[in-house]
Amino acid sequence: MRNVWSIARREFRSYFVSPIAYVVLALFLLLAGYFFFSILSFFNLQSMFMLRNPQMMQRLNVNDLVLRPLYVNLSVILLFLVPLLTMKLFADEQRLKTFELLLTSPVRLWEIVGGKYLAALLFWFLMLACTLLYPAALFHYGNPEAGPVVSTYVGFALLGAAYLSVGLLFSSTTENQIIAGVVSFAVLLLFWVLDWASQVAGPPVSTVLQQLSLTEHYRDFTKGVVDTQHLVFFFSFIFFGLFLTHRVLDSRRWR
Amino acid sequence: MSPGTNGPKDRNLLTGALGPTGALLLAVALFWWLIQPPKPWILGGIAGAGLLLLALWAWLDRAHLREILGGRTAKFGTNSVVLTLVVLGLLGVANYGGQKVGHRFDLTATKLYSLSPETLSVLKHLQGDLHATAFFKDENQERERASDLLAEYAARSAHFQFRKAEDLVDPERKPELARKFGVREDGTIIVDSGTQQQRVLKATEEELTNAVVKASRTEKKTVCFLEGHGEGGPEDSGNSGYEKAAKALESQGYTVRKLLLVQEAAVPPECKVVVAAGPQHALLPKEIEVLRSFAARGGRALVELDPPSQAGQAETGLEGLVREWGVEVGRNIVVDELSRLFGNSPVIPMATSYGNHDITKDLKKGEAVMATIFPLARTVAPVATLPGGLQVEKLVNTSAQSFAVPSDRIVGGKVRPDPKHDQAGPLSLGVAVAAAPATAPAAAPARGAPEPHEPRAVVYGNAAFASNRYFDLMGNGDLFLNSVNWLAQERDLISIRPKERGMSLVHMDPAQMKGLLSLYVVILPGLVMLSGAWMWWKRRRL
């Protein structure tokens, strides 16, 4: 465990040395802030107009109409940003040939995988922590329900973690950071498309696709529901991503 | 050095790209075929191209491939693949198990996504299989919510089947399915037990659970249509027949039969509801007596009486009977000028407002009201002083521009209202009779216990509204079915208070909005960039 932690720490620190992490974080906050602002100002406008129409006003709920769309939008932004975060994790090492060195050390392969993933995960949690400012503003200016906020964050954290495992996997397959980033993005996009496809396809296929779709499993969290089957799905997904990463790296030994 | 034994870097980039491209094409073809197969030649073309590229790659790179497939790499490779498949399989099983055994935590304040205890109890005791199909147009705002609700039901009972992918249907995209279930309105949910179907027009928990209760009932209730006096017959497919109404009742799980009272000493015990669909001739006093005692011991009656079409026409005798129940059936014809606006003759009044009763509650959807029309109708209203223990509620009212023209004044088929003397609208065309609340049984008896004798009756001043010619028009059919349903109602139908998501607003003035904008969109990202720049500058100095 100690090895995992030390690898994670080193990797996490290196995030702050490279410009990419700052760019990603700043971009994320910029886009998220902008979305938050525009959704909220529209809602604010509606709140004011609807004062004349009590029946319509019943429908206005800040959880439903502000937080939920915000976190759905953010999940799409993540598609683009996560590959940028993960592309360097293994590709860099392989390019610099320090990976072989690492492999010969007494550190075990799964500890390496775990450590790198943990570093990315911690950075993701940092990004998440920054976004807490949005619900904070809502609590200050309004009266949202706390439960759905908690569940949304649980879901969003898991979603990001799942995206990260995909990014990690493809970073391990190549030396070239750009390829790692692009392929990760393509695969994440594929999963996003799966969700759309599951709506369009016919019965047996659509059920399978729905089960595989990350967005589908995320949806309930944004509503305020924490369902253990979704938790199982996300954990399985992350585990499988890390497992495959381990397989890919292990294969270098005999390739 | 033979080309095949070189390392990866020496392989021609083009050759190297052939393999993955071929695989990609195959994957695209597969994907496409699974989702929405295009024309066969397109699919075949892509798949074929993919296969061709793969074959080309295999041929050009054959030496390298031989090396891979033959040696150590192959052995480790296969091991890896097998291990991966095993892990994938285990995860699949774990997920499947997770679905069956899982637990759902609803964190909303009003428990919006959980079902009420009444519904849970109904679902727990559900024995037969029920299949739900929801017909919502894509733009319907209620779509997601209804689908979520149905998914909750499905999650709680293996017998309740609903899968969003197949059973949430846009009626415009699948018109055959909509027609098969007789869906006329957007936002209808059909609960099908195989032998009968229940239609839910409002996607609330109460409506849905009651539909589940009704659809899963195994004992069939019988609706008996009175005959022998020129009533609309359940097997009559002519304009004034009641075949459509009878078929609609059967699809809701009722058994329909004819009743010739003249031959019976009493109404047969299996008749839960007796329908008199517009008798044209008088009933024998004996028949009236049979009906009287039927009602007295708790039998339910739907009485539809057409107005006398000319002066001096005799009564059927049922007018007197319903008067004993507190209902005054006018000897008149209702004339409504409003009908002209809709292209109808004024002797075909339209109902423009409804009472607050279970029978009519789903004819009103928020602001919109579903109209019903009554070709040639008479007034039906509560008597001035009600008999003890009964309450009579108006169900259907015409507009203020209507008049009740006494039948005695009808000469030569012409009906002319006299605004100064004739009773003016709004006029009531139908009422429901029930026990007054004080005398109603205090609590619902346990399920299965015999029902107490609670009197119920519904009287309309027109029979044609539910006849074959008018049954499918607007709300007519629904009004008829709702009336029979209310009359046949058992005690285990429940009422569940709807859970509304609480209103939750924000109050921000322009200054606050601007502050928010600057903080979130400018300051925060700016801070991050600044710290990045500082870090970069610090490192540069090293």
Coordinates of N, CA, C and O in Angstrom, one line a residue, chain B residues 71-215:
Chain B
G71 N 4.8 -18.1 -31.3 CA 5.7 -18.2 -30.2 C 5.1 -18.0 -28.8 O 3.9 -18.1 -28.6
R72 N 6.0 -17.6 -28.0 CA 5.6 -17.3 -26.6 C 4.5 -16.3 -26.5 O 3.6 -16.4 -25.7
T73 N 4.6 -15.3 -27.4 CA 3.6 -14.2 -27.4 C 2.2 -14.8 -27.4 O 1.3 -14.3 -26.7
A74 N 2.0 -15.8 -28.3 CA 0.7 -16.3 -28.5 C 0.2 -16.9 -27.2 O -1.0 -16.7 -26.8
K75 N 1.1 -17.7 -26.6 CA 0.6 -18.4 -25.4 C 0.2 -17.4 -24.3 O -0.9 -17.5 -23.7
F76 N 1.1 -16.4 -24.1 CA 0.7 -15.4 -23.1 C -0.5 -14.6 -23.5 O -1.3 -14.2 -22.7
G77 N -0.6 -14.3 -24.8 CA -1.7 -13.6 -25.3 C -3.0 -14.3 -25.1 O -4.0 -13.7 -24.6
T78 N -3.1 -15.6 -25.4 CA -4.3 -16.3 -25.2 C -4.7 -16.3 -23.7 O -5.8 -16.2 -23.4
N79 N -3.7 -16.6 -22.9 CA -3.9 -16.6 -21.5 C -4.6 -15.3 -21.0 O -5.6 -15.3 -20.3
S80 N -4.0 -14.2 -21.5 CA -4.5 -12.9 -21.2 C -6.0 -12.7 -21.6 O -6.8 -12.3 -20.8
V81 N -6.2 -13.1 -22.8 CA -7.6 -13.0 -23.4 C -8.6 -13.8 -22.5 O -9.7 -13.3 -22.2
V82 N -8.2 -15.0 -22.3 CA -9.1 -15.9 -21.5 C -9.4 -15.3 -20.1 O -10.5 -15.2 -19.7
L83 N -8.3 -14.8 -19.5 CA -8.4 -14.2 -18.1 C -9.4 -13.0 -18.2 O -10.3 -12.9 -17.4
T84 N -9.1 -12.2 -19.2 CA -10.0 -11.0 -19.4 C -11.5 -11.4 -19.5 O -12.3 -10.8 -18.9
L85 N -11.7 -12.4 -20.4 CA -13.1 -12.9 -20.6 C -13.7 -13.4 -19.3 O -14.9 -13.1 -19.0
V86 N -12.9 -14.1 -18.5 CA -13.4 -14.6 -17.3 C -13.8 -13.5 -16.3 O -14.9 -13.4 -15.7
V87 N -12.9 -12.5 -16.2 CA -13.2 -11.3 -15.4 C -14.4 -10.6 -15.8 O -15.3 -10.2 -15.0
L88 N -14.5 -10.4 -17.1 CA -15.7 -9.8 -17.7 C -17.0 -10.5 -17.4 O -18.0 -9.9 -16.9
G89 N -16.9 -11.8 -17.5 CA -18.1 -12.6 -17.2 C -18.5 -12.5 -15.7 O -19.6 -12.3 -15.4
L90 N -17.4 -12.5 -14.8 CA -17.7 -12.4 -13.4 C -18.4 -11.0 -13.1 O -19.3 -10.9 -12.3
L91 N -17.8 -10.0 -13.7 CA -18.4 -8.7 -13.5 C -19.9 -8.6 -14.0 O -20.7 -8.0 -13.4
G92 N -20.1 -9.3 -15.2 CA -21.5 -9.3 -15.7 C -22.4 -9.9 -14.7 O -23.5 -9.4 -14.4
V93 N -22.0 -11.1 -14.1 CA -22.8 -11.7 -13.2 C -23.0 -10.9 -11.9 O -24.2 -10.7 -11.4
A94 N -22.0 -10.2 -11.5 CA -22.1 -9.3 -10.3 C -23.1 -8.2 -10.6 O -24.0 -7.9 -9.8
N95 N -23.1 -7.7 -11.8 CA -24.0 -6.6 -12.1 C -25.4 -7.1 -12.2 O -26.4 -6.5 -11.8
Y96 N -25.6 -8.3 -12.8 CA -26.9 -8.9 -12.9 C -27.5 -9.1 -11.5 O -28.6 -8.8 -11.2
G97 N -26.6 -9.7 -10.7 CA -27.0 -9.9 -9.3 C -27.4 -8.6 -8.6 O -28.4 -8.5 -7.9
G98 N -26.6 -7.5 -8.9 CA -26.8 -6.2 -8.3 C -28.2 -5.7 -8.7 O -28.8 -5.0 -7.9
Q99 N -28.6 -6.0 -9.9 CA -29.9 -5.5 -10.3 C -31.0 -6.2 -9.5 O -32.0 -5.6 -9.1
K100 N -30.9 -7.5 -9.3 CA -31.9 -8.2 -8.6 C -32.0 -7.9 -7.2 O -33.1 -7.9 -6.6
V101 N -30.9 -7.8 -6.6 CA -30.8 -7.7 -5.1 C -30.7 -6.3 -4.6 O -30.8 -6.0 -3.4
G102 N -30.6 -5.3 -5.5 CA -30.2 -4.0 -5.0 C -31.2 -3.3 -4.2 O -32.3 -3.7 -3.9
H103 N -30.7 -2.1 -3.7 CA -31.5 -1.3 -2.8 C -31.5 0.1 -3.4 O -30.5 0.6 -3.8
R104 N -32.6 0.8 -3.3 CA -32.7 2.1 -3.9 C -32.9 3.1 -2.8 O -33.9 3.0 -2.0
F105 N -32.0 4.1 -2.7 CA -32.2 5.1 -1.7 C -32.7 6.4 -2.3 O -32.1 7.0 -3.2
D106 N -33.9 6.9 -1.9 CA -34.4 8.1 -2.5 C -34.1 9.2 -1.5 O -34.5 9.3 -0.4
L107 N -33.2 10.1 -2.0 CA -32.7 11.2 -1.2 C -33.5 12.5 -1.3 O -33.2 13.5 -0.7
T108 N -34.6 12.5 -2.1 CA -35.4 13.7 -2.3 C -36.2 14.0 -1.0 O -36.5 13.1 -0.3
A109 N -36.5 15.2 -0.8 CA -37.1 15.6 0.4 C -38.6 15.0 0.5 O -39.0 14.6 1.5
T110 N -39.2 15.0 -0.7 CA -40.6 14.6 -0.6 C -40.7 13.1 -1.1 O -41.8 12.6 -1.4
K111 N -39.6 12.4 -1.1 CA -39.6 11.0 -1.5 C -40.3 10.9 -2.9 O -41.1 10.0 -3.1
L112 N -39.9 11.7 -3.7 CA -40.5 11.8 -5.1 C -40.4 10.5 -5.9 O -41.2 10.1 -6.6
Y113 N -39.2 9.9 -5.7 CA -38.9 8.7 -6.5 C -39.2 7.4 -5.8 O -38.7 6.3 -6.2
S114 N -39.8 7.5 -4.6 CA -40.2 6.2 -4.0 C -41.7 6.1 -4.1 O -42.4 7.0 -4.3
L115 N -42.1 4.9 -4.0 CA -43.5 4.6 -4.1 C -44.1 4.6 -2.7 O -43.5 4.3 -1.7
S116 N -45.4 5.0 -2.6 CA -46.1 5.0 -1.3 C -46.3 3.6 -0.7 O -46.3 2.6 -1.5
P117 N -46.5 3.5 0.6 CA -46.7 2.2 1.2 C -47.9 1.4 0.6 O -47.8 0.2 0.4
E118 N -48.9 2.2 0.2 CA -50.1 1.5 -0.4 C -49.7 0.8 -1.7 O -50.0 -0.3 -1.9
T119 N -49.0 1.6 -2.5 CA -48.5 1.0 -3.8 C -47.6 -0.2 -3.6 O -47.7 -1.3 -4.2
L120 N -46.7 -0.1 -2.7 CA -45.8 -1.2 -2.4 C -46.5 -2.4 -2.0 O -46.2 -3.5 -2.4
S121 N -47.5 -2.2 -1.1 CA -48.3 -3.3 -0.7 C -49.0 -4.0 -1.8 O -49.0 -5.2 -2.0
V122 N -49.6 -3.2 -2.7 CA -50.3 -3.7 -3.9 C -49.4 -4.5 -4.7 O -49.6 -5.6 -5.2
L123 N -48.2 -4.0 -4.9 CA -47.2 -4.6 -5.8 C -46.7 -5.9 -5.2 O -46.4 -6.9 -5.9
K124 N -46.6 -5.9 -3.9 CA -46.1 -7.1 -3.2 C -47.0 -8.3 -3.4 O -46.6 -9.4 -3.5
H125 N -48.3 -7.9 -3.3 CA -49.3 -9.0 -3.4 C -49.7 -9.3 -4.8 O -50.6 -10.2 -5.1
L126 N -49.1 -8.7 -5.8 CA -49.4 -8.9 -7.2 C -49.1 -10.4 -7.6 O -48.0 -10.8 -7.3
Q127 N -50.1 -11.0 -8.2 CA -49.8 -12.4 -8.5 C -49.7 -12.6 -10.0 O -48.8 -13.3 -10.5
G128 N -50.7 -12.1 -10.8 CA -50.6 -12.3 -12.2 C -49.6 -11.4 -12.9 O -49.2 -10.4 -12.3
D129 N -49.2 -11.6 -14.1 CA -48.3 -10.7 -14.8 C -49.1 -9.6 -15.4 O -50.1 -9.7 -16.0
L130 N -48.5 -8.4 -15.3 CA -49.1 -7.2 -15.9 C -48.0 -6.5 -16.8 O -46.8 -6.5 -16.4
H131 N -48.4 -6.1 -17.9 CA -47.5 -5.4 -18.8 C -47.9 -4.0 -19.1 O -49.1 -3.8 -19.5
A132 N -47.1 -3.1 -18.9 CA -47.5 -1.7 -19.1 C -46.8 -1.1 -20.3 O -45.7 -1.3 -20.6
T133 N -47.6 -0.3 -21.1 CA -47.1 0.4 -22.2 C -47.5 1.8 -22.1 O -48.7 2.1 -21.8
A134 N -46.6 2.7 -22.3 CA -46.8 4.1 -22.1 C -46.8 4.8 -23.4 O -45.8 4.7 -24.1
F135 N -47.8 5.5 -23.8 CA -47.9 6.2 -25.1 C -47.7 7.7 -24.8 O -48.6 8.4 -24.5
F136 N -46.5 8.2 -25.1 CA -46.2 9.6 -24.9 C -45.4 10.1 -26.1 O -44.4 9.6 -26.5
K137 N -45.9 11.2 -26.6 CA -45.2 11.8 -27.8 C -43.9 12.3 -27.3 O -43.7 12.7 -26.1
D138 N -42.9 12.4 -28.2 CA -41.6 12.8 -27.8 C -41.5 14.2 -27.1 O -40.7 14.4 -26.2
E139 N -42.4 15.1 -27.5 CA -42.3 16.4 -27.0 C -43.1 16.6 -25.6 O -43.0 17.6 -25.0
N140 N -43.8 15.5 -25.3 CA -44.6 15.6 -24.1 C -43.7 15.7 -22.9 O -42.8 14.9 -22.6
Q141 N -44.0 16.8 -22.0 CA -43.1 17.1 -20.9 C -43.2 16.0 -19.8 O -42.3 15.9 -19.0
E142 N -44.3 15.3 -19.8 CA -44.5 14.3 -18.7 C -43.8 13.0 -19.0 O -43.9 12.1 -18.2
R143 N -43.2 12.9 -20.2 CA -42.7 11.6 -20.6 C -41.7 11.0 -19.6 O -41.9 9.8 -19.2
E144 N -40.7 11.8 -19.2 CA -39.7 11.2 -18.4 C -40.2 10.8 -17.0 O -39.9 9.8 -16.5
R145 N -41.1 11.7 -16.5 CA -41.7 11.4 -15.2 C -42.5 10.1 -15.2 O -42.4 9.3 -14.3
A146 N -43.3 10.0 -16.2 CA -44.2 8.8 -16.3 C -43.3 7.6 -16.4 O -43.5 6.5 -15.8
S147 N -42.3 7.7 -17.3 CA -41.4 6.5 -17.5 C -40.7 6.2 -16.2 O -40.5 5.0 -15.8
D148 N -40.2 7.2 -15.4 CA -39.6 6.9 -14.2 C -40.5 6.2 -13.2 O -40.1 5.3 -12.5
L149 N -41.8 6.7 -13.2 CA -42.7 6.1 -12.3 C -43.0 4.6 -12.6 O -42.9 3.8 -11.8
L150 N -43.2 4.4 -13.9 CA -43.4 3.0 -14.3 C -42.2 2.1 -14.0 O -42.3 1.0 -13.7
A151 N -41.0 2.7 -14.2 CA -39.8 1.9 -13.9 C -39.7 1.6 -12.5 O -39.2 0.5 -12.1
E152 N -40.2 2.5 -11.6 CA -40.2 2.2 -10.2 C -41.1 1.0 -9.9 O -40.8 0.1 -9.1
Y153 N -42.3 1.0 -10.5 CA -43.2 -0.1 -10.3 C -42.5 -1.4 -10.8 O -42.6 -2.4 -10.1
A154 N -41.9 -1.3 -11.9 CA -41.3 -2.6 -12.5 C -40.2 -3.0 -11.6 O -39.9 -4.3 -11.4
A155 N -39.5 -2.1 -10.9 CA -38.4 -2.5 -10.1 C -38.9 -3.2 -8.8 O -38.1 -3.9 -8.2
R156 N -40.1 -2.9 -8.4 CA -40.6 -3.4 -7.2 C -41.3 -4.8 -7.3 O -41.6 -5.4 -6.3
S157 N -41.7 -5.1 -8.5 CA -42.4 -6.4 -8.6 C -42.0 -7.0 -9.9 O -42.0 -6.4 -11.0
A158 N -41.6 -8.3 -9.8 CA -41.3 -9.1 -11.0 C -42.5 -9.2 -11.9 O -42.3 -9.5 -13.1
H159 N -43.7 -9.1 -11.4 CA -44.9 -9.3 -12.2 C -45.3 -8.1 -13.0 O -46.1 -8.2 -13.8
F160 N -44.7 -7.0 -12.6 CA -45.1 -5.8 -13.3 C -44.0 -5.5 -14.3 O -42.8 -5.3 -14.0
Q161 N -44.3 -5.6 -15.6 CA -43.3 -5.5 -16.6 C -43.3 -4.1 -17.3 O -44.4 -3.8 -17.9
F162 N -42.2 -3.4 -17.3 CA -42.1 -2.2 -18.0 C -40.7 -1.9 -18.3 O -39.9 -1.9 -17.4
R163 N -40.3 -1.8 -19.6 CA -39.0 -1.5 -19.9 C -38.9 -0.3 -20.8 O -39.5 -0.2 -21.9
K164 N -38.3 0.8 -20.3 CA -38.3 2.0 -21.0 C -38.0 1.9 -22.5 O -38.6 2.6 -23.3
A165 N -37.0 1.1 -22.8 CA -36.6 1.0 -24.2 C -37.7 0.5 -25.1 O -37.9 1.0 -26.3
E166 N -38.5 -0.5 -24.6 CA -39.5 -1.0 -25.5 C -40.9 -0.4 -25.3 O -41.7 -0.3 -26.2
D167 N -41.2 -0.1 -24.0 CA -42.6 0.2 -23.7 C -42.9 1.6 -23.5 O -44.0 2.0 -23.3
L168 N -41.9 2.5 -23.7 CA -42.2 3.9 -23.7 C -42.3 4.3 -25.2 O -41.3 4.3 -25.9
V169 N -43.5 4.5 -25.7 CA -43.7 4.6 -27.2 C -44.2 5.9 -27.6 O -45.1 6.5 -26.9
D170 N -43.7 6.4 -28.7 CA -44.3 7.6 -29.3 C -45.5 7.2 -30.2 O -45.2 6.5 -31.2
P171 N -46.7 7.5 -29.9 CA -47.8 7.0 -30.7 C -47.7 7.4 -32.1 O -48.3 6.7 -33.0
E172 N -47.0 8.5 -32.4 CA -46.9 8.9 -33.8 C -45.9 8.0 -34.5 O -46.0 7.8 -35.7
R173 N -44.9 7.4 -33.8 CA -43.9 6.6 -34.4 C -44.4 5.1 -34.5 O -44.0 4.4 -35.3
K174 N -45.4 4.8 -33.7 CA -45.9 3.4 -33.7 C -47.4 3.4 -33.7 O -48.0 3.0 -32.7
P175 N -48.0 3.9 -34.8 CA -49.4 4.1 -34.8 C -50.2 2.7 -34.7 O -51.3 2.7 -34.1
E176 N -49.6 1.6 -35.2 CA -50.3 0.4 -35.1 C -50.5 -0.1 -33.7 O -51.6 -0.6 -33.3
L177 N -49.5 0.2 -32.9 CA -49.6 -0.2 -31.5 C -50.6 0.6 -30.8 O -51.4 0.1 -30.0
A178 N -50.6 1.9 -31.1 CA -51.6 2.8 -30.5 C -53.0 2.4 -30.9 O -53.9 2.4 -30.0
R179 N -53.2 2.0 -32.1 CA -54.5 1.6 -32.5 C -54.9 0.3 -31.9 O -56.0 0.1 -31.5
K180 N -53.9 -0.6 -31.7 CA -54.2 -1.9 -31.2 C -54.8 -1.8 -29.8 O -55.7 -2.5 -29.4
F181 N -54.3 -0.8 -29.0 CA -54.8 -0.6 -27.6 C -55.9 0.5 -27.6 O -56.3 0.8 -26.5
G182 N -56.3 1.0 -28.7 CA -57.3 2.0 -28.7 C -56.9 3.3 -28.0 O -57.7 3.9 -27.3
V183 N -55.6 3.6 -28.2 CA -55.1 4.8 -27.5 C -55.5 6.1 -28.3 O -55.2 6.2 -29.5
R184 N -56.2 7.0 -27.7 CA -56.7 8.2 -28.5 C -56.0 9.4 -28.0 O -55.9 10.4 -28.7
E185 N -55.5 9.4 -26.8 CA -54.9 10.6 -26.2 C -53.4 10.4 -25.9 O -53.0 9.4 -25.5
D186 N -52.7 11.5 -26.1 CA -51.3 11.5 -25.8 C -51.2 11.4 -24.3 O -51.9 12.1 -23.6
G187 N -50.3 10.6 -23.8 CA -50.1 10.5 -22.3 C -51.0 9.4 -21.7 O -51.2 9.4 -20.5
T188 N -51.3 8.4 -22.5 CA -52.1 7.3 -22.0 C -51.2 6.1 -21.7 O -50.2 5.9 -22.4
I189 N -51.5 5.5 -20.5 CA -50.7 4.3 -20.2 C -51.7 3.1 -20.2 O -52.8 3.2 -19.6
I190 N -51.3 2.0 -20.8 CA -52.1 0.8 -20.8 C -51.5 -0.2 -19.9 O -50.3 -0.6 -20.0
V191 N -52.3 -0.7 -19.0 CA -51.9 -1.8 -18.1 C -52.6 -3.1 -18.6 O -53.8 -3.2 -18.5
D192 N -51.9 -4.0 -19.1 CA -52.5 -5.2 -19.7 C -52.2 -6.5 -18.9 O -51.1 -6.8 -18.6
S193 N -53.3 -7.2 -18.6 CA -53.1 -8.4 -17.8 C -53.2 -9.6 -18.7 O -53.1 -10.7 -18.2
G194 N -53.3 -9.4 -20.0 CA -53.5 -10.5 -20.9 C -55.0 -10.7 -21.2 O -55.4 -10.9 -22.3
T195 N -55.8 -10.7 -20.1 CA -57.2 -10.9 -20.4 C -58.0 -9.6 -20.4 O -59.1 -9.5 -20.9
Q196 N -57.4 -8.6 -19.7 CA -58.1 -7.3 -19.8 C -57.1 -6.2 -19.7 O -56.0 -6.4 -19.3
Q197 N -57.5 -5.0 -20.1 CA -56.7 -3.9 -20.1 C -57.3 -2.7 -19.3 O -58.5 -2.5 -19.4
Q198 N -56.5 -2.0 -18.6 CA -56.9 -0.8 -17.9 C -56.2 0.4 -18.6 O -55.0 0.3 -18.9
R199 N -57.0 1.4 -18.7 CA -56.4 2.6 -19.4 C -56.2 3.7 -18.3 O -57.1 4.0 -17.5
V200 N -55.0 4.3 -18.3 CA -54.7 5.3 -17.3 C -54.4 6.6 -18.1 O -53.5 6.6 -18.9
L201 N -55.2 7.6 -17.8 CA -55.0 8.9 -18.6 C -54.1 9.9 -17.9 O -53.6 10.8 -18.5
K202 N -54.0 9.7 -16.6 CA -53.2 10.7 -15.8 C -52.1 9.8 -15.1 O -52.4 9.0 -14.3
A203 N -50.8 10.1 -15.4 CA -49.8 9.3 -14.9 C -49.4 9.6 -13.4 O -48.3 10.1 -13.1
T204 N -50.4 9.4 -12.6 CA -50.1 9.6 -11.1 C -50.0 8.2 -10.5 O -50.5 7.2 -11.0
E205 N -49.5 8.2 -9.3 CA -49.3 6.9 -8.6 C -50.7 6.4 -8.3 O -51.0 5.2 -8.4
E206 N -51.6 7.3 -7.9 CA -53.0 6.8 -7.5 C -53.6 6.1 -8.7 O -54.1 5.0 -8.6
E207 N -53.6 6.8 -9.8 CA -54.3 6.2 -11.0 C -53.6 4.9 -11.4 O -54.3 3.9 -11.7
L208 N -52.3 4.9 -11.4 CA -51.6 3.7 -11.8 C -51.8 2.5 -10.9 O -52.1 1.4 -11.3
T209 N -51.8 2.8 -9.6 CA -52.0 1.7 -8.6 C -53.4 1.1 -8.7 O -53.6 -0.1 -8.7
N210 N -54.3 2.0 -8.9 CA -55.7 1.5 -9.0 C -55.9 0.7 -10.3 O -56.6 -0.3 -10.3
A211 N -55.2 1.1 -11.3 CA -55.3 0.4 -12.6 C -54.7 -1.0 -12.4 O -55.2 -2.0 -12.9
V212 N -53.6 -1.1 -11.6 CA -53.0 -2.4 -11.3 C -54.0 -3.2 -10.5 O -54.1 -4.4 -10.8
V213 N -54.6 -2.6 -9.5 CA -55.6 -3.4 -8.7 C -56.7 -3.9 -9.6 O -57.1 -5.1 -9.6
K214 N -57.2 -3.0 -10.5 CA -58.3 -3.4 -11.3 C -57.9 -4.5 -12.3 O -58.6 -5.5 -12.6
A215 N -56.7 -4.3 -12.9 CA -56.3 -5.2 -14.0 C -56.0 -6.6 -13.4 O -56.0 -7.6 -14.1

